[in-house]
Structure formats: structure tokens, C-alpha cells
mmCIF file with all atom_site columns, C-alpha atoms in Angstrom:
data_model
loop_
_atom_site.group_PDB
_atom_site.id
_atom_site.type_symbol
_atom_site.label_atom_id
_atom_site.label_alt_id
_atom_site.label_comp_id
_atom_site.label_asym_id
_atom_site.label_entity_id
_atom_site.label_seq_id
_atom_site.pdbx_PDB_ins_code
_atom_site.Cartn_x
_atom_site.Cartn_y
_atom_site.Cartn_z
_atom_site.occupancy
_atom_site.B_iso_or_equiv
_atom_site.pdbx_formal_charge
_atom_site.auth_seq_id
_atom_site.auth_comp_id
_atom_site.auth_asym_id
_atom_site.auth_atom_id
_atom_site.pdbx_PDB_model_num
ATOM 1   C CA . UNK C 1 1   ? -2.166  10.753  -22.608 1.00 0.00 ? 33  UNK C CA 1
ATOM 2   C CA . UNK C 1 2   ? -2.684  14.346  -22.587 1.00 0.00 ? 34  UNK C CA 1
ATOM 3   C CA . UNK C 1 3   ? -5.520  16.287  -21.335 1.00 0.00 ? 35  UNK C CA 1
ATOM 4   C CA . UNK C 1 4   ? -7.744  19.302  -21.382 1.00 0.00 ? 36  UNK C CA 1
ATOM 5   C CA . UNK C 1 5   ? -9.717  18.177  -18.006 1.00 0.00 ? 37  UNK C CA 1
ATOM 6   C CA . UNK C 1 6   ? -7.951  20.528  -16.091 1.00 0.00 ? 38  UNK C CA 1
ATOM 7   C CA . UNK C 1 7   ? -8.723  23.991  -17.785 1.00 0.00 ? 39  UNK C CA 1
ATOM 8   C CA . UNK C 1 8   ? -12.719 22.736  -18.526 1.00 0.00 ? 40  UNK C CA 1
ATOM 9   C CA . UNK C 1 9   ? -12.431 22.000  -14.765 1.00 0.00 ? 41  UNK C CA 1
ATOM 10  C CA . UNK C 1 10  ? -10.986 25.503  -13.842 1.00 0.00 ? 42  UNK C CA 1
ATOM 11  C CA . UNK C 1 11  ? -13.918 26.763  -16.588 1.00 0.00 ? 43  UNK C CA 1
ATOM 12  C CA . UNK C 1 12  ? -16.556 25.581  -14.350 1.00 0.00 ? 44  UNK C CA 1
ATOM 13  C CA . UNK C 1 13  ? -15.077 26.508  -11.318 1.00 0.00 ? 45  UNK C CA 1
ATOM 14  C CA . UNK C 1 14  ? -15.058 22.566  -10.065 1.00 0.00 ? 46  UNK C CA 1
ATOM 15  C CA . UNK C 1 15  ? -12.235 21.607  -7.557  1.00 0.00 ? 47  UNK C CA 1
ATOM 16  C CA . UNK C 1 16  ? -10.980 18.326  -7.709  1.00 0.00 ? 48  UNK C CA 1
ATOM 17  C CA . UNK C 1 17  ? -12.983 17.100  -5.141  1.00 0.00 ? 49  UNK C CA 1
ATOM 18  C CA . UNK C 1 18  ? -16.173 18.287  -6.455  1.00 0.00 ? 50  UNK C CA 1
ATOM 19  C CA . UNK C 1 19  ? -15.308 16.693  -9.829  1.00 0.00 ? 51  UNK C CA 1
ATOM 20  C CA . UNK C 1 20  ? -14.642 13.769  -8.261  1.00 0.00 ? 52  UNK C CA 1
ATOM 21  C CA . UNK C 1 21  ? -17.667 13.628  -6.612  1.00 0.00 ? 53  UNK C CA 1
ATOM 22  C CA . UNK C 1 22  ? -19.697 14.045  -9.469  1.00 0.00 ? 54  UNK C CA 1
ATOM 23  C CA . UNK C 1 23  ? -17.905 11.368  -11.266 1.00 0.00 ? 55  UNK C CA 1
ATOM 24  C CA . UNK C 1 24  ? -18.192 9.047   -8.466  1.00 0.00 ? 56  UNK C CA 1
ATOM 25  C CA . UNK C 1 25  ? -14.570 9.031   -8.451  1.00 0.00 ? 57  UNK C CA 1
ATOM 26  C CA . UNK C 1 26  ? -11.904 9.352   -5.624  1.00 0.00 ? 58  UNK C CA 1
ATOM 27  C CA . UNK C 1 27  ? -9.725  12.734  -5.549  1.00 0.00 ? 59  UNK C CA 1
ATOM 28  C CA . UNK C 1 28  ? -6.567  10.976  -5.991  1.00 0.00 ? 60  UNK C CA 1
ATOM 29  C CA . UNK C 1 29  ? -8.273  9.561   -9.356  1.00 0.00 ? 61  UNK C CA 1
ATOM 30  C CA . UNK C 1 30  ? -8.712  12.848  -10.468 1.00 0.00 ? 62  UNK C CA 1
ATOM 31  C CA . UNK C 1 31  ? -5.680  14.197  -9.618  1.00 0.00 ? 63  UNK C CA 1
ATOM 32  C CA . UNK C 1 32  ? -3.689  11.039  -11.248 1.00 0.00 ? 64  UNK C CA 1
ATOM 33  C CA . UNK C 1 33  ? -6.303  11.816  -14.528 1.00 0.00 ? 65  UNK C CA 1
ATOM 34  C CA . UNK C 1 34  ? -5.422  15.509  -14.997 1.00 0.00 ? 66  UNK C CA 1
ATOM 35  C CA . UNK C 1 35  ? -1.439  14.476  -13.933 1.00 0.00 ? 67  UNK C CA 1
ATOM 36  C CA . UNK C 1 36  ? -1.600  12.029  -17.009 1.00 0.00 ? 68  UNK C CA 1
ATOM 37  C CA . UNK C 1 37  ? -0.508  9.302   -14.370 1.00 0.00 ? 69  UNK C CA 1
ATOM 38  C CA . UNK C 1 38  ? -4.070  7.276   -15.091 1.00 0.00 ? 70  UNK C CA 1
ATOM 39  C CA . UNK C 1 39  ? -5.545  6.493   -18.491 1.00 0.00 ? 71  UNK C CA 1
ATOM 40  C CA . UNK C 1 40  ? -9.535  6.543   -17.873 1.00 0.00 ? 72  UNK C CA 1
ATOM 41  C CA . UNK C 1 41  ? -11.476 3.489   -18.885 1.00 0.00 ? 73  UNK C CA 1
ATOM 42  C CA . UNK C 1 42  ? -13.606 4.104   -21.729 1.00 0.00 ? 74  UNK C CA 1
ATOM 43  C CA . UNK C 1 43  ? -17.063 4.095   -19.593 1.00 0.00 ? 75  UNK C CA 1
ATOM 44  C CA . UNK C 1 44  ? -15.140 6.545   -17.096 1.00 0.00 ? 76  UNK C CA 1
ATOM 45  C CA . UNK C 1 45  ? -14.086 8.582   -20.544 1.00 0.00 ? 77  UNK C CA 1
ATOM 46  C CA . UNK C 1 46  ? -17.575 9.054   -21.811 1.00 0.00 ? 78  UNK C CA 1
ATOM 47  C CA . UNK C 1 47  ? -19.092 10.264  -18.242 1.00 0.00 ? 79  UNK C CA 1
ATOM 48  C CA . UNK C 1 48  ? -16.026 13.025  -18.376 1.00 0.00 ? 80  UNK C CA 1
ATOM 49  C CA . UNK C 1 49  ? -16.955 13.544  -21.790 1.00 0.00 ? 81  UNK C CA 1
ATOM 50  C CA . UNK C 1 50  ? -20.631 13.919  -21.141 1.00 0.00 ? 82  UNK C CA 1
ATOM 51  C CA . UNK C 1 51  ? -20.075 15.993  -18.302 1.00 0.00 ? 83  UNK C CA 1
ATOM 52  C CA . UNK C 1 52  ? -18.317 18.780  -20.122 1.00 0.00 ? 84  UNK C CA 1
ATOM 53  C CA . UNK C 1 53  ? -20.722 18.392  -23.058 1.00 0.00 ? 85  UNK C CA 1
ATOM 54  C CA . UNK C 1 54  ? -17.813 17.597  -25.443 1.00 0.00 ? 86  UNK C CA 1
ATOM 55  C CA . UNK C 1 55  ? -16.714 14.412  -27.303 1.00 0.00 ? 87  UNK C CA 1
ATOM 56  C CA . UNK C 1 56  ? -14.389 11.939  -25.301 1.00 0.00 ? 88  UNK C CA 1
ATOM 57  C CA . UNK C 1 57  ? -11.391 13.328  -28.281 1.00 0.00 ? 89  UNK C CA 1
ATOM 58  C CA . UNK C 1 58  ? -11.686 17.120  -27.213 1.00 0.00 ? 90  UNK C CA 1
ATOM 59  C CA . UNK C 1 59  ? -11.228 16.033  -23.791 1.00 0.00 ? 91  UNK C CA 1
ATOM 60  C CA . UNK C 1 60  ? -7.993  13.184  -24.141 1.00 0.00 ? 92  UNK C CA 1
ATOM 61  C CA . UNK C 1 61  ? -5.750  13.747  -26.685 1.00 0.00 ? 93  UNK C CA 1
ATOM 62  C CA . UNK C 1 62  ? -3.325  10.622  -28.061 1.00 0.00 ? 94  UNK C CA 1
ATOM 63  C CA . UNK C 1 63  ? 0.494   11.827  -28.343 1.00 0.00 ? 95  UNK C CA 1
ATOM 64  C CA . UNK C 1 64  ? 1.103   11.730  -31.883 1.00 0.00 ? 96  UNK C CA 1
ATOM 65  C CA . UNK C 1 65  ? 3.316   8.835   -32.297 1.00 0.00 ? 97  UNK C CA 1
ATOM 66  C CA . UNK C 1 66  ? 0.579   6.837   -30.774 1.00 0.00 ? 98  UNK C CA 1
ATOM 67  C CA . UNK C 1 67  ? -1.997  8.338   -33.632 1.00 0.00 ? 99  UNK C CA 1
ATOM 68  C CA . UNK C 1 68  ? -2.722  5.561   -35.788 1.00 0.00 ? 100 UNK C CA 1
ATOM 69  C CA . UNK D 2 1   ? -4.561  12.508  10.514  1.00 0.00 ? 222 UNK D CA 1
ATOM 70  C CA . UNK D 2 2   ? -8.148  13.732  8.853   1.00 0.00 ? 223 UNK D CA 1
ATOM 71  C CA . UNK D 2 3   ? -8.387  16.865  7.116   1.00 0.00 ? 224 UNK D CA 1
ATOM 72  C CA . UNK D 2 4   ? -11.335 19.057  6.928   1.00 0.00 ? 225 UNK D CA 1
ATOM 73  C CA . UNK D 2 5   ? -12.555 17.169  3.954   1.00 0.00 ? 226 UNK D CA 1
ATOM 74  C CA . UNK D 2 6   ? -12.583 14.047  5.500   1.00 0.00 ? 227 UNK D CA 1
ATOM 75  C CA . UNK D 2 7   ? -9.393  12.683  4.083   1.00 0.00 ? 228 UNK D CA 1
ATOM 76  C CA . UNK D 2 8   ? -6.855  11.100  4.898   1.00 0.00 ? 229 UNK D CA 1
ATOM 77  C CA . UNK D 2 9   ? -3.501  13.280  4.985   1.00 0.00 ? 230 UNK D CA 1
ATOM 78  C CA . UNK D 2 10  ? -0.468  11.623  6.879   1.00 0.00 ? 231 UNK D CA 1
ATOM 79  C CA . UNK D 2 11  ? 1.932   10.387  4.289   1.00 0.00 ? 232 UNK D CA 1
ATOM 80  C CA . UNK D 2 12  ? 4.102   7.060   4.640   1.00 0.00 ? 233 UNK D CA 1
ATOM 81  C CA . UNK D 2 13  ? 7.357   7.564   3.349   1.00 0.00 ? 234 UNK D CA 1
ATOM 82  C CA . UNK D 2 14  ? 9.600   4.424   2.307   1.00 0.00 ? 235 UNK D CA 1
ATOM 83  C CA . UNK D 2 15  ? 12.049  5.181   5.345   1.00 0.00 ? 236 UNK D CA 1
ATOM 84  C CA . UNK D 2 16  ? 8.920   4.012   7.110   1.00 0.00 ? 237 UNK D CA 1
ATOM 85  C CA . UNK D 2 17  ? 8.444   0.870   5.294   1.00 0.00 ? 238 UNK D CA 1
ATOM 86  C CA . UNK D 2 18  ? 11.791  0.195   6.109   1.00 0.00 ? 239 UNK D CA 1
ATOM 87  C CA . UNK D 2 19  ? 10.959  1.170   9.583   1.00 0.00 ? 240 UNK D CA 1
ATOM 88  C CA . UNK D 2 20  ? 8.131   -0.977  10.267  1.00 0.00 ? 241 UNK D CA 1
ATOM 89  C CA . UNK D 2 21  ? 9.421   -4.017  8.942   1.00 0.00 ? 242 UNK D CA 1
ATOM 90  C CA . UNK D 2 22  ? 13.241  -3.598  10.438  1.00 0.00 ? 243 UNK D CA 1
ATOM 91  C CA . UNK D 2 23  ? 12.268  -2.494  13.670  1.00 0.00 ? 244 UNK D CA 1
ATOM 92  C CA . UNK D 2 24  ? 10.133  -6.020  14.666  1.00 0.00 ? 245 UNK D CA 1
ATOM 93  C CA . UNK D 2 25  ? 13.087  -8.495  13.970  1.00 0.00 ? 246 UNK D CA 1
ATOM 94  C CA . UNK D 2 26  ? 15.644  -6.435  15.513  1.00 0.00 ? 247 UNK D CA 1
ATOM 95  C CA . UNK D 2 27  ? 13.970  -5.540  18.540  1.00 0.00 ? 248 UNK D CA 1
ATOM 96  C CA . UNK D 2 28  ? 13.164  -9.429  19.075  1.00 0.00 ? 249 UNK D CA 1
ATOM 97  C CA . UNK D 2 29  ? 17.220  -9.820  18.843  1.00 0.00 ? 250 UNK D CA 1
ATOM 98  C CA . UNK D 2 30  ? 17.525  -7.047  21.785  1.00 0.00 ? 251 UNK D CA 1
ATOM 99  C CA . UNK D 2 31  ? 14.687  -8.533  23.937  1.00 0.00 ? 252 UNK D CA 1
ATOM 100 C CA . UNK D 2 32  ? 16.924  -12.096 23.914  1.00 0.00 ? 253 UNK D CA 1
ATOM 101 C CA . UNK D 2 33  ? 19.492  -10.167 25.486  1.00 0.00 ? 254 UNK D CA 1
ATOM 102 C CA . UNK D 2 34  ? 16.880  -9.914  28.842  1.00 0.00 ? 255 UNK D CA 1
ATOM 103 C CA . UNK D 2 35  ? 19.244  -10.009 31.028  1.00 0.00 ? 256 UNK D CA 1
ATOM 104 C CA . UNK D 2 36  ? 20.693  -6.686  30.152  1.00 0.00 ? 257 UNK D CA 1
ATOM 105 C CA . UNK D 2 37  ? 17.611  -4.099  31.000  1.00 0.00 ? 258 UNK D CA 1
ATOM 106 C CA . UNK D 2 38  ? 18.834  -1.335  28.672  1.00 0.00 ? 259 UNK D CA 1
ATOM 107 C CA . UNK D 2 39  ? 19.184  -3.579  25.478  1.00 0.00 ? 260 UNK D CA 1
ATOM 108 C CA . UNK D 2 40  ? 15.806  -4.925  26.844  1.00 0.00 ? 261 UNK D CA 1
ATOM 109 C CA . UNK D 2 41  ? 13.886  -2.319  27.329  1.00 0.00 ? 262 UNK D CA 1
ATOM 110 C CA . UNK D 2 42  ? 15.648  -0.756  23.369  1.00 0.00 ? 263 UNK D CA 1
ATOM 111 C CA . UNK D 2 43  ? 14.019  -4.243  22.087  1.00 0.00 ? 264 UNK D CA 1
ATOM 112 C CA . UNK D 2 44  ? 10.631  -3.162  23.426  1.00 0.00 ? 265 UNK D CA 1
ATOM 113 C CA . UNK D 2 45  ? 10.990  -0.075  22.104  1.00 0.00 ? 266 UNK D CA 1
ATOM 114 C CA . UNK D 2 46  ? 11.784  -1.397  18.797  1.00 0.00 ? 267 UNK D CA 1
ATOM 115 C CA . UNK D 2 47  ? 8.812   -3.795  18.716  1.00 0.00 ? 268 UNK D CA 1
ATOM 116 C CA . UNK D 2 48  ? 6.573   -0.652  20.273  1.00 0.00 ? 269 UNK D CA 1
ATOM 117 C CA . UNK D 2 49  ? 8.026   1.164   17.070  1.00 0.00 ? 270 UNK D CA 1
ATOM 118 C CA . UNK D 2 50  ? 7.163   -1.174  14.400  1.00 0.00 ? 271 UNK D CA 1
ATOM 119 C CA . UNK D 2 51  ? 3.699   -1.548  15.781  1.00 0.00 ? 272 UNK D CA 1
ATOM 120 C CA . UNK D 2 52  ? 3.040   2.357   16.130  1.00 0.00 ? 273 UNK D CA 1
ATOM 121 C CA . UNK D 2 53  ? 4.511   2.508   12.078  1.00 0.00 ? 274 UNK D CA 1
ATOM 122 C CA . UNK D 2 54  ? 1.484   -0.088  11.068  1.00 0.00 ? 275 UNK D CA 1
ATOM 123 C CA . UNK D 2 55  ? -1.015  1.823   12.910  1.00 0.00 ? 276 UNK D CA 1
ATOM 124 C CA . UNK D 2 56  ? -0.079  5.188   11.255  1.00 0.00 ? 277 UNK D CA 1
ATOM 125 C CA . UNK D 2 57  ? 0.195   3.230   8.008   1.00 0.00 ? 278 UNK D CA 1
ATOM 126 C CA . UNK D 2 58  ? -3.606  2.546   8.501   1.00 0.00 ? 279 UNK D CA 1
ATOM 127 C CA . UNK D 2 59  ? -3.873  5.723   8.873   1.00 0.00 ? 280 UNK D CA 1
ATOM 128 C CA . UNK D 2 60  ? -2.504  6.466   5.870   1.00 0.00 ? 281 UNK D CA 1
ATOM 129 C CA . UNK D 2 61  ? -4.532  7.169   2.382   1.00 0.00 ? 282 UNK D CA 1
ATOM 130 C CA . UNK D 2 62  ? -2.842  4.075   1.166   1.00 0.00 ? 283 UNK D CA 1
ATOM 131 C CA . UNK D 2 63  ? -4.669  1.562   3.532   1.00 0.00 ? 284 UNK D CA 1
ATOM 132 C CA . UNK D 2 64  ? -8.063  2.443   1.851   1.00 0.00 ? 285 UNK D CA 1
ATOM 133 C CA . UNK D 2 65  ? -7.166  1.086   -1.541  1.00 0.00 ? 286 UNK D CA 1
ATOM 134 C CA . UNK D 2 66  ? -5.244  -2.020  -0.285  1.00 0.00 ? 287 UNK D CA 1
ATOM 135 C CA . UNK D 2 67  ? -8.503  -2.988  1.814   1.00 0.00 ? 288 UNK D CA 1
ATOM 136 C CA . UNK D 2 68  ? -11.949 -1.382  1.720   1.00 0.00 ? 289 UNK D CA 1
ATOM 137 C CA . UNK D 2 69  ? -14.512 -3.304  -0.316  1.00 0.00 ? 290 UNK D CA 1
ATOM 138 C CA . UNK D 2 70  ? -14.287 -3.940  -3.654  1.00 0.00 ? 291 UNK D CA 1
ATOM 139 C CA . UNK D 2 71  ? -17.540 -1.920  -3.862  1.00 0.00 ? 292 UNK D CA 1
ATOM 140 C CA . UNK D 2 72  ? -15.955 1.298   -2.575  1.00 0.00 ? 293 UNK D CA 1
ATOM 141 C CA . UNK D 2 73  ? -13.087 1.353   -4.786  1.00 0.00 ? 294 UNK D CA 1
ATOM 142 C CA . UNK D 2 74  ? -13.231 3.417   -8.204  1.00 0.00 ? 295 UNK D CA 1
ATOM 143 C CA . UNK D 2 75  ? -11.619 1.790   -11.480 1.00 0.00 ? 296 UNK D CA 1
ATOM 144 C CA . UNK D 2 76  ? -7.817  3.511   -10.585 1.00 0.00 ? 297 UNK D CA 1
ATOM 145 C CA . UNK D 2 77  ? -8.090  1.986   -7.184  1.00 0.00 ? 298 UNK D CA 1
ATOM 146 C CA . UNK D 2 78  ? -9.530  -1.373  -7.762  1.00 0.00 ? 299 UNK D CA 1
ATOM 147 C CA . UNK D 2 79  ? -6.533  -1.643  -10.701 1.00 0.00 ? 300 UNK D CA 1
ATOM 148 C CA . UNK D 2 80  ? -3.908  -0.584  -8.144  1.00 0.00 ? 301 UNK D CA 1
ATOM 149 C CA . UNK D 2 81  ? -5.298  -2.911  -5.082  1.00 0.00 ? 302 UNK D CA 1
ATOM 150 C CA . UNK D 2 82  ? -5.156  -5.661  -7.654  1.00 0.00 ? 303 UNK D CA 1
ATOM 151 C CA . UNK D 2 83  ? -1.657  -5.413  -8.382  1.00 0.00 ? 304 UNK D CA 1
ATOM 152 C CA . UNK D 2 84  ? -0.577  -4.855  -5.143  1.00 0.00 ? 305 UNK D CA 1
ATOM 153 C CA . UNK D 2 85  ? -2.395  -7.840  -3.950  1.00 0.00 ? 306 UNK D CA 1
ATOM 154 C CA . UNK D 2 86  ? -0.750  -9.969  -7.084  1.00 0.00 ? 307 UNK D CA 1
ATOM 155 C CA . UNK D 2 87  ? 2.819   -8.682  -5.423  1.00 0.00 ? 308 UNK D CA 1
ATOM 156 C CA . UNK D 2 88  ? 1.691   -8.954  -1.826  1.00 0.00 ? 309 UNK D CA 1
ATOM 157 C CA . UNK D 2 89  ? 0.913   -12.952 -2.982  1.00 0.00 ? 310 UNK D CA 1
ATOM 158 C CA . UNK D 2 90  ? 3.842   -13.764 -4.650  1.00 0.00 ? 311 UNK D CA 1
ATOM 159 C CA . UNK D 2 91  ? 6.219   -11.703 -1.671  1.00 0.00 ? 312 UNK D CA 1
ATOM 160 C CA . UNK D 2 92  ? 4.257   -13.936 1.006   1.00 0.00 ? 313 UNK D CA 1
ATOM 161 C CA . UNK D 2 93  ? 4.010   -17.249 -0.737  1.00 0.00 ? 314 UNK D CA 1
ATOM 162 C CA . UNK D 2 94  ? 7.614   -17.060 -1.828  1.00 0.00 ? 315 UNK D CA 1
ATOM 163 C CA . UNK D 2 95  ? 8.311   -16.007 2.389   1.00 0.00 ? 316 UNK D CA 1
ATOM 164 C CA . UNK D 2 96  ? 5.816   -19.061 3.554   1.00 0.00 ? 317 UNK D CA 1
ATOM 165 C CA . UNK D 2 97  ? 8.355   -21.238 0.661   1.00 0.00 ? 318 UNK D CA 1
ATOM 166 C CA . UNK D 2 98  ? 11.485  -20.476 1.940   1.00 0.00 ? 319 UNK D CA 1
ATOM 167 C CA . UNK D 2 99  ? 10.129  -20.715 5.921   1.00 0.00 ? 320 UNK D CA 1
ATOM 168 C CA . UNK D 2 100 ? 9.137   -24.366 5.576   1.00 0.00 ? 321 UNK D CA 1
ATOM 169 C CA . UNK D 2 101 ? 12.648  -25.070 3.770   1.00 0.00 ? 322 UNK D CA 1
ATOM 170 C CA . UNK D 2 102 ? 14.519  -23.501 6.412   1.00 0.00 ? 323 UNK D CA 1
ATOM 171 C CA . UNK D 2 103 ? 12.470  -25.819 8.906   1.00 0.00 ? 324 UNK D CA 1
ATOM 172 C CA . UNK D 2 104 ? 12.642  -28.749 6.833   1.00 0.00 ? 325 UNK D CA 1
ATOM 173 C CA . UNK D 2 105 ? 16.492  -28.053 6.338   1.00 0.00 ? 326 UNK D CA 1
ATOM 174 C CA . UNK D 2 106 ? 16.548  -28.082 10.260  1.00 0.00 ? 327 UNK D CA 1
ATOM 175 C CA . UNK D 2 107 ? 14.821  -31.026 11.300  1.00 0.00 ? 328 UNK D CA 1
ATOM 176 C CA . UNK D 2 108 ? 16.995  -32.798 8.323   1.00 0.00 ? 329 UNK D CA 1
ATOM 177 C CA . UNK D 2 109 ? 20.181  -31.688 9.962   1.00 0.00 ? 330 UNK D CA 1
ATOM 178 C CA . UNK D 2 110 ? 22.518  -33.963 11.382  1.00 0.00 ? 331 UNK D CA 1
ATOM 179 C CA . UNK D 2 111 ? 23.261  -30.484 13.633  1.00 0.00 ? 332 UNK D CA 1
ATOM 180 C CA . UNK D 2 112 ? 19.962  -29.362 14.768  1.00 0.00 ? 333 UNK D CA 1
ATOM 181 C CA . UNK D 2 113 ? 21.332  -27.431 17.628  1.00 0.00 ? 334 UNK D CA 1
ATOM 182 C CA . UNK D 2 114 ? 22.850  -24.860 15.009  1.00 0.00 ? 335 UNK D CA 1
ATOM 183 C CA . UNK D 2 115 ? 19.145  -24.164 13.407  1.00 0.00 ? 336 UNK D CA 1
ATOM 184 C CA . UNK D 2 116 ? 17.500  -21.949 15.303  1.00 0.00 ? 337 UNK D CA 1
ATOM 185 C CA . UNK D 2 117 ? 13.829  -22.997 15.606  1.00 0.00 ? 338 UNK D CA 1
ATOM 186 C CA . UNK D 2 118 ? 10.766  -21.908 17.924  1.00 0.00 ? 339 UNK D CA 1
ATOM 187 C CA . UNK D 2 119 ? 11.193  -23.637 21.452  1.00 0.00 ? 340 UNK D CA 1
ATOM 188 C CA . UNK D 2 120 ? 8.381   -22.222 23.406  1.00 0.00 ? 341 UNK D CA 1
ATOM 189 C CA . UNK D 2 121 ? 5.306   -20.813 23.236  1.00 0.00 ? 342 UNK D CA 1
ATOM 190 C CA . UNK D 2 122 ? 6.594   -17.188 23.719  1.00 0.00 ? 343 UNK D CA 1
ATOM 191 C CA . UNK D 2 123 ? 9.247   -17.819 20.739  1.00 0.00 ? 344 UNK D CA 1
ATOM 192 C CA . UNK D 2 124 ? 6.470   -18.973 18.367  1.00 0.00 ? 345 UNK D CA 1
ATOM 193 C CA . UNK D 2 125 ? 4.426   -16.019 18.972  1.00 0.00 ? 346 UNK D CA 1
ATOM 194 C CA . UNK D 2 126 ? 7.119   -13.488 18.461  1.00 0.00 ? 347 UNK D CA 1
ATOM 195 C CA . UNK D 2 127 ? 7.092   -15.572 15.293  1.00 0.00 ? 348 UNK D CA 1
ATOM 196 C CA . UNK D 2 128 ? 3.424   -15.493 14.721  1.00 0.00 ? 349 UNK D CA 1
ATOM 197 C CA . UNK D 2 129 ? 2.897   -11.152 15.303  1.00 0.00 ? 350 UNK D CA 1
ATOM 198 C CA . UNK D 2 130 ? 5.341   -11.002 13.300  1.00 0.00 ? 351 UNK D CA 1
ATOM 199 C CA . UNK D 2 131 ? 4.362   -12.954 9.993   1.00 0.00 ? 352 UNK D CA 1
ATOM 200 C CA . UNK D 2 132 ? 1.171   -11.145 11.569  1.00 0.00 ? 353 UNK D CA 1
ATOM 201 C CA . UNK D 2 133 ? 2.323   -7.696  10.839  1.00 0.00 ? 354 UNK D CA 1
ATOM 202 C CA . UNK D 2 134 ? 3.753   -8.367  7.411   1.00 0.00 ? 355 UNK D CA 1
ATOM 203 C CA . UNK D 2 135 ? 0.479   -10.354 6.129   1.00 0.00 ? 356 UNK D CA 1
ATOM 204 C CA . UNK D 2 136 ? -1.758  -7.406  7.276   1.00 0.00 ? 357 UNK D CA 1
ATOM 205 C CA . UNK D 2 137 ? 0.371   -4.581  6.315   1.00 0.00 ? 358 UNK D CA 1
ATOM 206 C CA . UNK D 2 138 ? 1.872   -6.045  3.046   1.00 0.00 ? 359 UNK D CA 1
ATOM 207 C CA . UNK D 2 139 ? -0.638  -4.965  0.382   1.00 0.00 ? 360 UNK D CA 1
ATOM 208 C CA . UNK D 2 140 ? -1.006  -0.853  1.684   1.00 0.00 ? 361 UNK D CA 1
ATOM 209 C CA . UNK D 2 141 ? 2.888   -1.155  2.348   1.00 0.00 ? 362 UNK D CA 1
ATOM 210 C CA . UNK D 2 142 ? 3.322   -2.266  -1.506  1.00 0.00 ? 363 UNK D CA 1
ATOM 211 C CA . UNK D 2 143 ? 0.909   1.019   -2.432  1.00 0.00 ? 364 UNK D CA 1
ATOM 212 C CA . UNK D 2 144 ? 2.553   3.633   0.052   1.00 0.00 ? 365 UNK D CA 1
ATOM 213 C CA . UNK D 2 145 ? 5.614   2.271   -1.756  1.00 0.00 ? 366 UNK D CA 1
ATOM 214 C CA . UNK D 2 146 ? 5.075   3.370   -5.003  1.00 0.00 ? 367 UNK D CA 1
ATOM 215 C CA . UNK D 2 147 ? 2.866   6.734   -4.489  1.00 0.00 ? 368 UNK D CA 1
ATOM 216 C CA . UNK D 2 148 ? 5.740   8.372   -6.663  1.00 0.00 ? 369 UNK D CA 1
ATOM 217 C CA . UNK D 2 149 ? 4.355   6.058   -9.333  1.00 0.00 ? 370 UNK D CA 1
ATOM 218 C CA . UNK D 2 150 ? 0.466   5.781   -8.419  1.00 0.00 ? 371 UNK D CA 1
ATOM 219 C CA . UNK D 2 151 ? -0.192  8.915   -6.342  1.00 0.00 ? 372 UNK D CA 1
#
């Protein structure tokens, strides 16, 4: 899955770390989130969405072939 | 190692897997030889090795995920501990398996004195550390593994 966490990230001025921290996550999570090596759970999703004050589609975007 | 952050930096590269896990059982074959000090004293080393790989392995960032508390894992971690503690199961119950058949194969045999099987108490615990070794190293081992896949 793609995603735009890493440029609202670099927005704010977060590190890794620091996002991680406010999403009670590890680095490594992060890291594996903006690499597109970890799919989010949904709850996980919505925090990251609320976060950035945008809706959990802004933020993760499906490949087309996967669009249903 | 620990960074300035607080993590955990040293990496564990497969060669070191390999390491850890080769080194034990060979240096065991050198120590039988005890009567030549040089092949000896390579069997300690060996051994020495293979423990000295497990501690840097808990060292390593991988050891967190395959053992801290359930509690202190996030949903990536807890979903990668669980897997590697599905293969970590199925590597050591299919090891435990094939163990008891190899004893049971040589206490069947007509030829017991070509099975090799623990006759003292300092063969059985070279036996024991290392099952020991392998049981408490298996599920970070699995993890440092596949980083390329997971890091």
C-alpha cells in the first residue's frame, strides 16, 4: 500500500522517532509503515489519520488493481 | 550496542545465525579429540564463539520482539513475534521428534555400540546447553533472519 505519511511527516517536522512516539508505536513500525513493508491495522490507521487531521484515504492509498 | 536514543543498533547478519548454531556442535567434535591440546583448546573456542554470537544476538534489536511482554509490543511486533514463535514451535517440536526416534532407533538396535548416545553426565550436558541455546535463541534468530523481509 502506498503512502503519503512520509511527506505530512517531513510537513510537521516529526522524525520517525517522534512519530512513533506519539503513536505509541516502535521506530521500526514506522519506518516499515512509510517503507510500505507493514499495512497498519485499521485502529492504528485512524490514530495516523487523526493525527494529521486528514481522512485514513488521503493518508493510504490502495494500488489500483486492488480498487474495488 | 545502544545508541544515543536508547536503541538498540548492532545488527545480526545470517552468517551469524549460521555462526551461532555451527560453531556449538563442531566445537563439541574438537573437544572429544582432548587429547590433542590444539584441537582442544579450537573446540573451546568454538563453543566460547557460539555463546558470545547468542549474547550479541540479545543484544540485537531483534531479541526485543521475539521476547519482551506481550504488553510492550506494538501491533507490527506482536504480528511478527507470533509468527516467529509459530516457526520456532514447529522447528523445535519437529527437532524434539526426530531426537526421541534417533534414541528409540538406538536402544532398538541389535548394534547399539554404533548409535552414539549420552554416556555420562558431562556428555548429556553438552547435550542439554546445547538444545539450551537453540530453545532460547530460536524465536529472535527466526526474526534477525528475515529483517530483509520485516525490518
Amino acid at each position: 500500500m502506498d503512502t503519503r505519511l512520509p511527506e505530512l511527516r517531513a510537513e510537521r517536522g516529526w522524525s520517525q522517532s517522534e512519530l512513533a512516539e506519539r503513536l505509541g508505536v516502535s521506530r521500526q513500525t514506522v519506518n516499515a509503515i512509510e517503507g510500505g513493508r507493514w499495512d497498519p491495522s485499521l485502529p492504528l490507521a485512524i490514530r495516523i489519520a487523526r493525527l494529521f487531521g486528514h481522512p485514513v484515504e488521503a493518508i493510504f492509498l490502495m494500488p489500483p488493481e486492488d480498487q474495488a | 550496542m545502544i545508541t544515543a536514543t536508547g536503541e538498540r543498533s548492532a545488527s545480526f547478519p545470517r552468517w551469524m545465525i549460521l555462526a551461532m548454531y555451527g560453531a556449538y556442535p563442531a566445537g563439541l567434535l574438537l573437544l572429544e579429540a582432548r587429547d590433542r591440546l590444539p584441537a582442544a583448546v579450537a573446540g573451546l573456542a568454538l563453543v566460547t564463539l557460539s555463546f558470545v554470537l547468542a549474547f550479541r544476538l540479545w543484544r540485537s534489536p531483534w531479541w526485543r520482539p521475539g521476547n519482551a511482554p506481550e504488553a510492550e509490543l506494538d501491533e507490527r511486533e506482536r504480528a511478527l513475534r507470533n509468527r516467529a514463535y509459530q516457526r520456532a514451535y514447529m522447528i523445535l517440536a519437529t527437532g524434539a521428534l526426530l531426537a526421541l526416534t534417533y534414541v528409540q532407533l538406538a536402544f532398538d538396535s541389535d548394534d547399539r555400540l554404533r548409535w552414539w548416545l549420552p554416556a555420562s553426565y558431562e556428555e548429556a550436558s553438552r547435550l542439554f546447553w546445547g538444545a539450551f541455546l537453540v530453545a532460547i535463541t530460536l524465536p529472535a534468530a527466526l526474526l534477525a533472519w528475515d529483517r530483509e523481509r520485516f525490518g
